[in-house]
Coordinates of C-alpha atoms and ligand atoms in Angstrom, one line a residue:
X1 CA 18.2 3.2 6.5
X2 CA 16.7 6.3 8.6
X3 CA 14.1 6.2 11.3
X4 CA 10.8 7.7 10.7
X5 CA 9.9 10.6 13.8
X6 CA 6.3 10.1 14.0
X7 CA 4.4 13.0 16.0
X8 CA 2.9 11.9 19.4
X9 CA -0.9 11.4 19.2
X10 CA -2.9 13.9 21.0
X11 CA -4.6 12.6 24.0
X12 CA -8.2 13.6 22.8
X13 CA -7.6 11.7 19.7
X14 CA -7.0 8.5 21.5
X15 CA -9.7 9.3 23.7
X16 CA -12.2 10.0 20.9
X17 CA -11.2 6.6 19.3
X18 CA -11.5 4.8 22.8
X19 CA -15.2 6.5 22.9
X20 CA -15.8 5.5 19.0
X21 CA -14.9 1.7 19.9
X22 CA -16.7 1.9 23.2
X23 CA -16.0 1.1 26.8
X24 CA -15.5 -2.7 26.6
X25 CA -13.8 -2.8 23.7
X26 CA -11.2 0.1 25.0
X27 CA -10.6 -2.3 28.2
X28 CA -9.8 -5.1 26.0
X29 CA -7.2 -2.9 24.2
X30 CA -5.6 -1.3 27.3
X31 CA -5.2 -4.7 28.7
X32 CA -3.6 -6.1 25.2
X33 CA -1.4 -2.9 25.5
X34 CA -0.2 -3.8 28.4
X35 CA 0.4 -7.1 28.1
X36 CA 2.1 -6.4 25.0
X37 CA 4.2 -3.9 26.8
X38 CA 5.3 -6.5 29.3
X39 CA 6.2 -9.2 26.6
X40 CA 7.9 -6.4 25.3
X41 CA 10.1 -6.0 28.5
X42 CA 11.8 -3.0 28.1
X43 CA 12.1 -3.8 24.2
X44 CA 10.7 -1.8 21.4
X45 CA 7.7 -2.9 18.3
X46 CA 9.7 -1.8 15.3
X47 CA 8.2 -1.1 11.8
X48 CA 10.4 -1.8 8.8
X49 CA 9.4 -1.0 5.2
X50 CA 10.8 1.2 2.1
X51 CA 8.9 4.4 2.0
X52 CA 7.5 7.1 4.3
X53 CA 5.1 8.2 2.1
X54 CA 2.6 6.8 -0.4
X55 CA 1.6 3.3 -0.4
X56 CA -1.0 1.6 1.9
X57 CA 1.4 0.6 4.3
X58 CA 3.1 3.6 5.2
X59 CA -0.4 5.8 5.2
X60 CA -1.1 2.7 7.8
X61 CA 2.0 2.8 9.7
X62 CA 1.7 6.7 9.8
X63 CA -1.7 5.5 12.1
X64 CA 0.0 2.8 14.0
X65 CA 3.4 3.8 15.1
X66 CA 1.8 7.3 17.1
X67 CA -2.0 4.9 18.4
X68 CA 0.5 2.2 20.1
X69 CA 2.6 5.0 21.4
X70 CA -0.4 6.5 23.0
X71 CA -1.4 3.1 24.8
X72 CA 1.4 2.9 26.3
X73 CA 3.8 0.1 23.7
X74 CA 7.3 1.3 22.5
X75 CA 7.0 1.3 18.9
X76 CA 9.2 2.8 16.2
X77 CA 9.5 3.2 12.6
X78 CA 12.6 2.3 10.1
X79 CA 12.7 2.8 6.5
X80 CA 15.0 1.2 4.2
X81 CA 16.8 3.5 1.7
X82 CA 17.8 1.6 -1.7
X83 CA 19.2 3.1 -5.1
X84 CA 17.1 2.9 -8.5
X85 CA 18.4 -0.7 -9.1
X86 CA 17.1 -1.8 -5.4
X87 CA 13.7 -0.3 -6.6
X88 CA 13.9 -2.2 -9.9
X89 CA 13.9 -5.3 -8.6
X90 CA 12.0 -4.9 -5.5
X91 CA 9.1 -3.6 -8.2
X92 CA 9.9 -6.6 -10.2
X93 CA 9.2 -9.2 -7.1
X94 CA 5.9 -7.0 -6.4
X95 CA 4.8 -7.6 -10.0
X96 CA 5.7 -10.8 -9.6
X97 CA 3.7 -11.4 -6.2
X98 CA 1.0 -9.9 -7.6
X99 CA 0.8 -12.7 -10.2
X100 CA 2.4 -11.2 -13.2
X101 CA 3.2 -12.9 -15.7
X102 CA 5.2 -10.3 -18.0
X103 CA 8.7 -11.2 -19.5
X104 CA 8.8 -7.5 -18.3
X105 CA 8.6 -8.3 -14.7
X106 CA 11.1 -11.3 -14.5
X107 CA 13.8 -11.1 -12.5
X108 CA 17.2 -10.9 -14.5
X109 CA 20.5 -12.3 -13.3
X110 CA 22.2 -10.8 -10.7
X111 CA 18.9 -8.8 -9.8
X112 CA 18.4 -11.1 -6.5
X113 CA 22.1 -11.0 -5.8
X114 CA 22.2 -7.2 -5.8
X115 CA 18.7 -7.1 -3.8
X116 CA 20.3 -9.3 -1.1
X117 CA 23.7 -7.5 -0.8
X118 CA 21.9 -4.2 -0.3
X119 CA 19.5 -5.8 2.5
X120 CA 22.5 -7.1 3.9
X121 CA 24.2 -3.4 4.1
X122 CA 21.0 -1.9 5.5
X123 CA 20.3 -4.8 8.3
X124 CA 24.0 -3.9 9.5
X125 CA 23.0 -0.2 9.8
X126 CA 19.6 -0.9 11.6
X127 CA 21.6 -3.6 14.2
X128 CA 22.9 0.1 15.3
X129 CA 19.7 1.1 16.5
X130 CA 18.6 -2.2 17.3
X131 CA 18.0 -3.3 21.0
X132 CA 18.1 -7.1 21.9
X133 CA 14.7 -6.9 23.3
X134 CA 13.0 -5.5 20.4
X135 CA 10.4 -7.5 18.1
X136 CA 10.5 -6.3 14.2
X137 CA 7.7 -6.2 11.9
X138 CA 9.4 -6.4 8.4
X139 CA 6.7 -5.1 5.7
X140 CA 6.5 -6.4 2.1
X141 CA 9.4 -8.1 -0.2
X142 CA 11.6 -4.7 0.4
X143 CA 12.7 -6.2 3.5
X144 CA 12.5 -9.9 3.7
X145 CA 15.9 -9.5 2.7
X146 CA 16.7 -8.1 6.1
X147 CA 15.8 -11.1 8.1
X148 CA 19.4 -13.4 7.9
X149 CA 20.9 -10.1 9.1
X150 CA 18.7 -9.8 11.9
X151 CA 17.3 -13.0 13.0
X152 CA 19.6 -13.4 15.9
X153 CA 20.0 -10.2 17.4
X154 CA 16.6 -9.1 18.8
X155 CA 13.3 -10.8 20.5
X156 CA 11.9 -11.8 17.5
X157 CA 11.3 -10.8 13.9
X158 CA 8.1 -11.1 12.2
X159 CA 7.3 -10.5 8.3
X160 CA 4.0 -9.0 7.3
X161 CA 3.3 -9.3 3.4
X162 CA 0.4 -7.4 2.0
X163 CA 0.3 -8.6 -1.4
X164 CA -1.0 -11.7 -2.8
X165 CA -2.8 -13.7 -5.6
X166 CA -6.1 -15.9 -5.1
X167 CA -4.1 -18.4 -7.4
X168 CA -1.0 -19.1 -7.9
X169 CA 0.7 -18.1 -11.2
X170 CA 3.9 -18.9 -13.0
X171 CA 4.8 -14.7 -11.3
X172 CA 3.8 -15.7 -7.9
X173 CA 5.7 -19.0 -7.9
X174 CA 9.0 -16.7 -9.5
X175 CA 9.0 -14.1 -6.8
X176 CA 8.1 -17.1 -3.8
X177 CA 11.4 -19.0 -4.9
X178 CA 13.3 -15.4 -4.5
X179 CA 11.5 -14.9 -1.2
X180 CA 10.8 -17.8 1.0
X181 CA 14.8 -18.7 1.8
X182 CA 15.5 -15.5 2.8
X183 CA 12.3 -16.0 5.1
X184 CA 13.8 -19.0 6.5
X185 CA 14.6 -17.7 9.9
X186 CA 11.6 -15.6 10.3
X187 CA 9.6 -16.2 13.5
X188 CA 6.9 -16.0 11.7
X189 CA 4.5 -14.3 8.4
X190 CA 1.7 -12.6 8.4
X191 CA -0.5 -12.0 5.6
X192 CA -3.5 -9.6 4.9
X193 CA -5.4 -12.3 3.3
X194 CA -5.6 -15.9 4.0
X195 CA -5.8 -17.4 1.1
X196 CA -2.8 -15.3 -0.2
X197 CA -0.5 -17.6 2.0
X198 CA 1.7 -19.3 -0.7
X199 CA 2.8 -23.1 -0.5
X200 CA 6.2 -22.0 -0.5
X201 CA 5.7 -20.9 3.1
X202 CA 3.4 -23.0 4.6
X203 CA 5.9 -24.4 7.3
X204 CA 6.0 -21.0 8.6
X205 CA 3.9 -19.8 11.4
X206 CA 1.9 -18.0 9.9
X207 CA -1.1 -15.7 10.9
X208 CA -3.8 -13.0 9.1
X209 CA -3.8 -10.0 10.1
X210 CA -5.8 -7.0 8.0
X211 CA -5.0 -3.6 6.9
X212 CA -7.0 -1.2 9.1
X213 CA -8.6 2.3 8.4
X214 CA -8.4 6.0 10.6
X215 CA -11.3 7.1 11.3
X216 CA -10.1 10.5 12.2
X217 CA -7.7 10.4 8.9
X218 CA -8.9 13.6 6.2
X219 CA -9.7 10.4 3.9
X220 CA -12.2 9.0 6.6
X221 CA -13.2 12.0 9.0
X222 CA -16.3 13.1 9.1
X223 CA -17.0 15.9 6.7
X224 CA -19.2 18.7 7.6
X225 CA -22.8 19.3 5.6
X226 CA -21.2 22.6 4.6
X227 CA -17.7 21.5 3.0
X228 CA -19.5 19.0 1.3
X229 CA -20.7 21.0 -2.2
X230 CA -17.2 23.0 -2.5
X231 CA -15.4 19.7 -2.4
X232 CA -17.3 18.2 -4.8
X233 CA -17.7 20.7 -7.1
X234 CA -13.8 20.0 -7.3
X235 CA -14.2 16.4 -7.8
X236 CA -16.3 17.4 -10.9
X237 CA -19.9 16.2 -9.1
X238 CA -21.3 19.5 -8.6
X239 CA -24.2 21.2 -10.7
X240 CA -21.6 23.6 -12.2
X241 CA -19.3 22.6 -14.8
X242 CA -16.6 20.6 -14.1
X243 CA -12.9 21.5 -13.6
X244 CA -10.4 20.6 -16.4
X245 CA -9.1 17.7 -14.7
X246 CA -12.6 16.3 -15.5
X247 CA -13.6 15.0 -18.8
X248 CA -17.3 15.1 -18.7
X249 CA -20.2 15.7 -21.5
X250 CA -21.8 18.6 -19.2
X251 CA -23.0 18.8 -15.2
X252 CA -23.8 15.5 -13.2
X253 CA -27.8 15.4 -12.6
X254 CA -28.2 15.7 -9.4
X255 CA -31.5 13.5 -9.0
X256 CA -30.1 10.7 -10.6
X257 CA -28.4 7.8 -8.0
X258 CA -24.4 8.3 -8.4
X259 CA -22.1 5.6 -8.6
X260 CA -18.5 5.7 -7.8
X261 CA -15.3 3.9 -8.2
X262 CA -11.9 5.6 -6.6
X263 CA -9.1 3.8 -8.1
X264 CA -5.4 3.8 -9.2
X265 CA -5.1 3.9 -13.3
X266 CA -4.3 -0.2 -13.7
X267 CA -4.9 -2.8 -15.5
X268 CA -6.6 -4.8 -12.6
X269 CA -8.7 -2.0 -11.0
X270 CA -10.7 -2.8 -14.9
X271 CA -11.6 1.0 -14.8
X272 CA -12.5 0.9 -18.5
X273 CA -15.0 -2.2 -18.3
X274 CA -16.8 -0.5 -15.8
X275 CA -17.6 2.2 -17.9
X276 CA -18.4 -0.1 -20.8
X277 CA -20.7 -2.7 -18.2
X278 CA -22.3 0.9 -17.0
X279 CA -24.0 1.4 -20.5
X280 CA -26.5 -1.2 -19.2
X281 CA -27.1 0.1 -15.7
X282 CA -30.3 2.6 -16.4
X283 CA -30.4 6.3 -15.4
X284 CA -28.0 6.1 -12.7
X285 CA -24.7 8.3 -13.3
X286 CA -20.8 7.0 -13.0
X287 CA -17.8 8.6 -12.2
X288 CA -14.3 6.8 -11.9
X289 CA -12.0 8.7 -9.7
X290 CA -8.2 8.5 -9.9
X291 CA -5.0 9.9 -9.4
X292 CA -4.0 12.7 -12.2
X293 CA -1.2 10.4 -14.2
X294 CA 0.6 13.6 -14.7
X295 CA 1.8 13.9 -11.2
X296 CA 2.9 10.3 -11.1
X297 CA 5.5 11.2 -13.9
X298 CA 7.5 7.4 -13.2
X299 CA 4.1 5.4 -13.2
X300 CA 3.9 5.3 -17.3
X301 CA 1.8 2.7 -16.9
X302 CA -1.6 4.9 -15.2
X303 CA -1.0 7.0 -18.0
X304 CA -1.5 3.9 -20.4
X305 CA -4.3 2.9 -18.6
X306 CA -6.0 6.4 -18.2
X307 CA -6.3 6.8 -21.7
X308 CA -7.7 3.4 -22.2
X309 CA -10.4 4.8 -20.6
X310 CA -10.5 7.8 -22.3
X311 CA -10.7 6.0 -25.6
X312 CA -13.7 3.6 -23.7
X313 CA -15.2 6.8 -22.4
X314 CA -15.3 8.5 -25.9
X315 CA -16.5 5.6 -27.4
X316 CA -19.7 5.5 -25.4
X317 CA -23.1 5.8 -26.7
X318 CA -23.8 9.6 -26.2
X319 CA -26.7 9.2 -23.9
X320 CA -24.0 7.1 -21.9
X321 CA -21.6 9.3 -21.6
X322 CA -23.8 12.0 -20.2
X323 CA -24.1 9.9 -17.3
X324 CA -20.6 9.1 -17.2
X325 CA -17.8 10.9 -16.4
X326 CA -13.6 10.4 -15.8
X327 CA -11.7 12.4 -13.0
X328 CA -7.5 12.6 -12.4
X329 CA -7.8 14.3 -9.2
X330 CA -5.1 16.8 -8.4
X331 CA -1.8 14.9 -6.1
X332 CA 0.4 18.1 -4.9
X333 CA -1.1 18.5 -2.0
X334 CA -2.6 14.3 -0.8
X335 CA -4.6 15.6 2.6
X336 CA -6.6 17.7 -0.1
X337 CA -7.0 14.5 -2.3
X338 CA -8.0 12.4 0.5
X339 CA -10.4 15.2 1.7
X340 CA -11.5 15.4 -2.1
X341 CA -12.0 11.0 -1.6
X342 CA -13.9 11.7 1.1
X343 CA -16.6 13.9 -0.3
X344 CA -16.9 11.8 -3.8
X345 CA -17.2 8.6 -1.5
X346 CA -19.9 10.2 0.4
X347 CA -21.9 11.5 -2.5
X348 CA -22.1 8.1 -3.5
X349 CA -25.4 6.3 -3.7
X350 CA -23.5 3.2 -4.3
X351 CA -19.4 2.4 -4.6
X352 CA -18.1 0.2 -7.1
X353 CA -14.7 -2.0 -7.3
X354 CA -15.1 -3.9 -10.3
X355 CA -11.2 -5.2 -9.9
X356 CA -9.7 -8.7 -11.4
X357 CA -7.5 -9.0 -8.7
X358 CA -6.8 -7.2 -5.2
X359 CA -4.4 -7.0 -2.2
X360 CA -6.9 -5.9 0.1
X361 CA -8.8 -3.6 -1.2
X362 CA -8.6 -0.6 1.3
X363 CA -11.1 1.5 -1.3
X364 CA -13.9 -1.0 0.2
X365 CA -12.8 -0.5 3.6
X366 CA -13.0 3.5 2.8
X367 CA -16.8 2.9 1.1
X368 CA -18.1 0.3 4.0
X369 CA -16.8 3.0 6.6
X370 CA -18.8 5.9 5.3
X371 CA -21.8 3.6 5.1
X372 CA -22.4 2.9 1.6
X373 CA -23.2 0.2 -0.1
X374 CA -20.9 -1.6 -2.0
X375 CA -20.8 -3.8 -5.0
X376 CA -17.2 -5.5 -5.4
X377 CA -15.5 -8.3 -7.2
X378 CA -15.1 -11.6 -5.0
X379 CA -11.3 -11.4 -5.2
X380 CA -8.1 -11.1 -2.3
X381 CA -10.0 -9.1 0.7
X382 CA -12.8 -7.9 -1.0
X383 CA -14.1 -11.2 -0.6
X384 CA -13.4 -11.3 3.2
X385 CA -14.6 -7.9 3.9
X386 CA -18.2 -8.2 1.9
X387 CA -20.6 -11.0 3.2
X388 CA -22.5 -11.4 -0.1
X389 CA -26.5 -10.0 0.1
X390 CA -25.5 -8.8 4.3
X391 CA -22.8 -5.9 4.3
X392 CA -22.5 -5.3 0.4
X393 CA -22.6 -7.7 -2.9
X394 CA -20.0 -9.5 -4.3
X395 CA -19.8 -10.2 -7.6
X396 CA -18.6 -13.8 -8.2
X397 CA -16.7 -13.1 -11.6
X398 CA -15.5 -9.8 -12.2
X399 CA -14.8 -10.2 -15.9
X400 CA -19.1 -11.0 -16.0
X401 CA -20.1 -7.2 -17.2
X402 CA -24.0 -8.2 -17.2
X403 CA -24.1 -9.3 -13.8
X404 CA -22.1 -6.4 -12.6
X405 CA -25.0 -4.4 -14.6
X406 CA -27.7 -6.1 -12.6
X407 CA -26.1 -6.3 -9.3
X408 CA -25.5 -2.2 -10.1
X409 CA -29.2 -2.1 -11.4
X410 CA -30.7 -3.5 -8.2
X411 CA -29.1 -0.9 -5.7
X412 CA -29.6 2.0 -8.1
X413 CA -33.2 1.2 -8.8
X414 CA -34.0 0.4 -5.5
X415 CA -34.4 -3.4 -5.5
X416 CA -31.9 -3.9 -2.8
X417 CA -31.7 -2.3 -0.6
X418 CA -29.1 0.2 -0.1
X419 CA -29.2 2.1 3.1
X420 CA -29.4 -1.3 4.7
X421 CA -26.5 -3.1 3.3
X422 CA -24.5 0.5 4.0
X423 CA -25.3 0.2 8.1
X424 CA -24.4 -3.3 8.1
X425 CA -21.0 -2.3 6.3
X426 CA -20.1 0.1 8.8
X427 CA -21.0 -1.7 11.5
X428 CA -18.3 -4.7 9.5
X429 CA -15.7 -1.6 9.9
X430 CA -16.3 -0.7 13.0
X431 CA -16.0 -4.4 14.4
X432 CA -13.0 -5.5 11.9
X433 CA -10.7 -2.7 10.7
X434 CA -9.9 -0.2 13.5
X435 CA -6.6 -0.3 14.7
X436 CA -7.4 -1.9 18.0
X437 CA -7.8 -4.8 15.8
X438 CA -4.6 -4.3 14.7
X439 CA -2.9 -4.2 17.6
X440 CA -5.3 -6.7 19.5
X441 CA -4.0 -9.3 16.6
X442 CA -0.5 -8.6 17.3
X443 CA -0.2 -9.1 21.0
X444 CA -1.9 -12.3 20.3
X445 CA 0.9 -12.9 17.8
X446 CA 3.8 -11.6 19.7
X447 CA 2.0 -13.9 23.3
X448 CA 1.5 -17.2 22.0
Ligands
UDP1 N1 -6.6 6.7 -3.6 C1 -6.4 8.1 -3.4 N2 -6.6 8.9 -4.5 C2 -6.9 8.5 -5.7 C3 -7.0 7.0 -5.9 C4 -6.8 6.2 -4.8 O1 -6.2 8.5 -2.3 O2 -7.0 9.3 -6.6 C5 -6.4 5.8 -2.4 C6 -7.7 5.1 -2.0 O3 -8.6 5.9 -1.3 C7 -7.1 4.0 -1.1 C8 -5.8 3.7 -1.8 O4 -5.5 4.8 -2.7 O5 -6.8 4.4 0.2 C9 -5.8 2.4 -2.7 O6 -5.8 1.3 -1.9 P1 -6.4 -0.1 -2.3 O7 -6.0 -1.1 -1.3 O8 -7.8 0.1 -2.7 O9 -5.7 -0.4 -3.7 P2 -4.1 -0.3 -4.2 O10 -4.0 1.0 -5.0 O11 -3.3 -0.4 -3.0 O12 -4.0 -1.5 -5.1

C-alpha cells in the first residue's frame, strides 16, 4: 500500500470550473462541501484502488482527490500494491464482472484464498494511516477485499464498483459469489450504472453514482484553432500522408463528413464490424482510433484484436477503404495522446461507439462534451447518457450493422440533424458529469 501525493489545485482552476458551472450551481457545491466537511468532523474522504496510473478510475481520481481539496474536504488517495498473482486474479474477477464467460477467466483454487490473504496484509498497513473519523471509498474488486479488515475502524466504508453487465451471465454470477461476502460489512455500494447492481447485493445500500469528465484535462481542454491541423496531421486526418502508425489507402478528403470511433483494441468495443457496417454508410470517411498495441506489451489480447481489424480493413471493397482508415496512436508520452484524442474527437462530424457491452462508456462522455453528435449502442451507460433522437442516437442492438449504417447515414447526409443533437449533448455534460456532480452525490451519500 502507498499513498498517492496529488498536487494542490490552483486556485484559478477551481475558479474557472466554479465560472464554467455558474453561480448557482457553485453555491450548491460550496454548501455540499461544507456540509460534507462537517460530517466529516475532523475525518478524512479516502480513495482506495490498485493503480495510479491508467485506467478510468485513477485518470478520475487524479481530478477528484486535488477538486475536493480545493473546496475545502480532506480527501486522500491510497493505492493497493499486489504481486503478479494478486493481478491474476483480480483480472480474472474483472473478466468475470464484465460477464465473461471464458474457461480462461475462471477463478482456480486457491486464487480467492490468496486474493483475500493479500487484502488482509494490505488493510493492516492502511489501518496505519487510518484515522477513526475517516470515510473510505474502496474502488473496483481490487479492494473489496479490504473491507473485513476495515469495517470497524473508521466512520464508514463505502464500495464504488465501475464495472457491470446489462445481464447477468454465468461470469458475473462467478465473480458476485467471490465478491458480495467480502462486501458484507460495507456500509454501502455504489455503482456507475443502475442496472449493473447485481442480485447478489441487493440488500446493500446501494446508490449510482457516474464517472465524471475534466473539463480543463489535455483530453477535454479546449484546443486552440491553430494546434488543431498539427495534431491531426499526427492522428493521420490531415491532407498530407499519414504517419506510419496509420494504415490508410492515401490522405483523408477533407470535404467529406468524418466519423470517429476512439477505442481500446477489444472484443466488445466491435472495432472490426464498424468498419465492415461502414461499407454501407455513403461518402462519409471513418477512422477507428486506438492505443498502439505495441506499447501495451502485457495486453496480447489488443494486439489480437488490432489485427482483426487489419484483416477487416484489408478486406474492404477498395473504394471503402479509401474512406476508411486504422490509427495505434503513439502511448509514451499519454498527455500527448489525450491531446492527440482531443483533436480527432473534434474533427469529428459525428462519433461512433458501436460496443456490445460497456462499463460506462467515458469515450461518449469525451464526444457529448466537445459537442458532437453521437451514435452509440444502447448498452451499460451509454444508454443513460444518450436520450435516443434528443442528445445523440442509440442504437437499440449493437450487433444490427444496417441500422447502425442508417443511423450513421442520417447524421452524415444531413437527415438529422447533427449540430443540434451535439448542443443538446453538451449541455447533458455539463448538467450530469462534472465533478460537482460527483461530489454533490457523495455528500448526499455520506448525509443520509
Ligand atoms: N483512450 C485514449 N487513447 C486511446 C484509446 C482510448 O486515451 O488510444 C481513452 C478514451 O479517451 C477514454 C478511455 O480511454 O477516456 C476509455 O474509457 P471508456 O470508458 O470509453 O472505455 P474502457 O476502455 O474503460 O472500456
Amino acid at each position: 500500500m502507498h499513498v498517492i501525493d496529488t498536487p494542490a489545485m490552483p486556485p484559478a482552476t477551481r475558479d474557472a470550473f466554479l465560472t464554467l458551472i455558474g453561480p448557482e450551481r457553485a453555491d450548491r457545491l460550496q454548501d455540499a462541501a461544507r456540509r460534507l466537511r462537517r460530517r466529516l468532523d475532523g475525518g478524512t474522504l479516502w480513495h482506495v484502488n490498485s493503480t495510479a496510473a491508467g485506467g478510468g478510475v485513477a485518470e478520475m481520481l487524479h481530478v477528484l482527490v486535488p477538486f475536493y481539496r480545493a473546496l475545502g474536504v480532506p480527501a486522500r488517495w491510497a493505492v493497493v500494491d499486489g504481486d503478479p498473482a494478486f493481478f491474476d486474479t483480480t483480472k480474472r474477477l474483472g473478466n468475470l464482472a464484465y460477464g465473461s464467460v471464458q474457461d480462461a477467466d475462471r477463478l482456480r483454487p486457491g486464487d480467492l484464498d490468496g486474493y483475500t490473504r493479500h487484502l488482509a496484509a494490505e488493510a493492516e498497513r492502511l489501518r496505519t494511516v487510518l484515522g477513526p473519523a475517516d470515510v473510505l471509498l474502496l474502488h473496483d474488486h481490487q479492494t473489496a477485499g479490504l473491507v473485513p479488515g476495515l469495517s470497524s475502524v473508521t466512520a464508514g466504508v463505502h464500495w464504488r464498483c465501475h464495472v457491470g453487465v446489462d445481464a447477468p451471465t454465468p461470469g458475473s454470477r462467478e465473480a458476485w459469489a467471490a465478491l458480495a461476502p467480502l462486501l458484507e460489512k460495507a456500509d454501502g455500494v455504489v455503482f456507475s450504472v443502475r442496472r449493473h447492481i447485481p442480485e447478489e447485493l441487493a440488500h446493500h445500500r446501494a446508490a449510482v453514482i457516474p464517472p465524471v469528465l475534466w473539463p480543463f484535462a489535455p483530453k477535454n481542454e479546449p484546443l486552440p484553432a491553430d494546434r488543431l491541423p498539427g495534431l491531426l496531421e499526427r492522428c493521420g486526418l490531415g491532407p498530407g500522408d499519414a504517419p506510419g502508425y496509420v494504415l490508410a489507402d492515401g490522405p483523408r478528403d477533407p470535404a467529406a463528413p468524418l466519423v470517429v470511433q476512439v477505442s481500446r483494441w477489444d472484443r466488445l468495443k466491435d472495432m472490426h464490424a464498424v468498419l465492415t457496417g461502414f461499407a454501407a454508410v455513403p461518402d462519409a470517411h471513418l477512422a477507428l482510433i486506438g492505443p498502439d498495441p505495441a506499447s501495451i506489451p502485457d495486453d496480447v489480447e489488443q494486439a489480437h484484436w488490432f489485427e482483426v481489424c487489419r484483416a477487416a480493413w484489408t478486406a474492404l471493397p477498395p473504394g471503402v477503404r479509401r474512406r476508411t482508415r486504422l490509427v495505434c496512436l503513439p502511448m509514451h508520452d499519454l498527455d500527448d495522446n489525450a491531446r492527440l484524442v482531443n483533436a480527432a474527437q473534434r474533427a469529428a462530424g459525428l462519433v461512433v461507439q458501436k460496443s456490445l457491452a460497456e462499463g460506462f462508456g467515458l469515450t461518449v462522455t469525451e464526444a457529448m462534451w466537445k459537442a458532437r453528435p453521437v451514435v452509440g449502442s444502447a448498452v451499460g451507460g451509454i444508454a443513460d447518457q444518450i436520450d435516443h433522437g434528443r442528445t445523440g442516437l442509440l442504437l437499440d442492438d449493437p450487433h444490427d450493422l444496417a441500422a447502425f449504417a442508417r443511423l450513421v447515414t442520417d447524421v452524415t447526409g444531413g437527415a438529422i440533424d447533427g449540430a443540434a443533437l451535439g448542443r443538446r449533448a453538451r449541455a447533458r455534460v455539463h448538467g450530469a458529469y462534472l465533478p460537482d456532480s460527483d461530489l454533490l452525490a457523495v455528500t448526499g451519500l455520506l448525509l443520509t
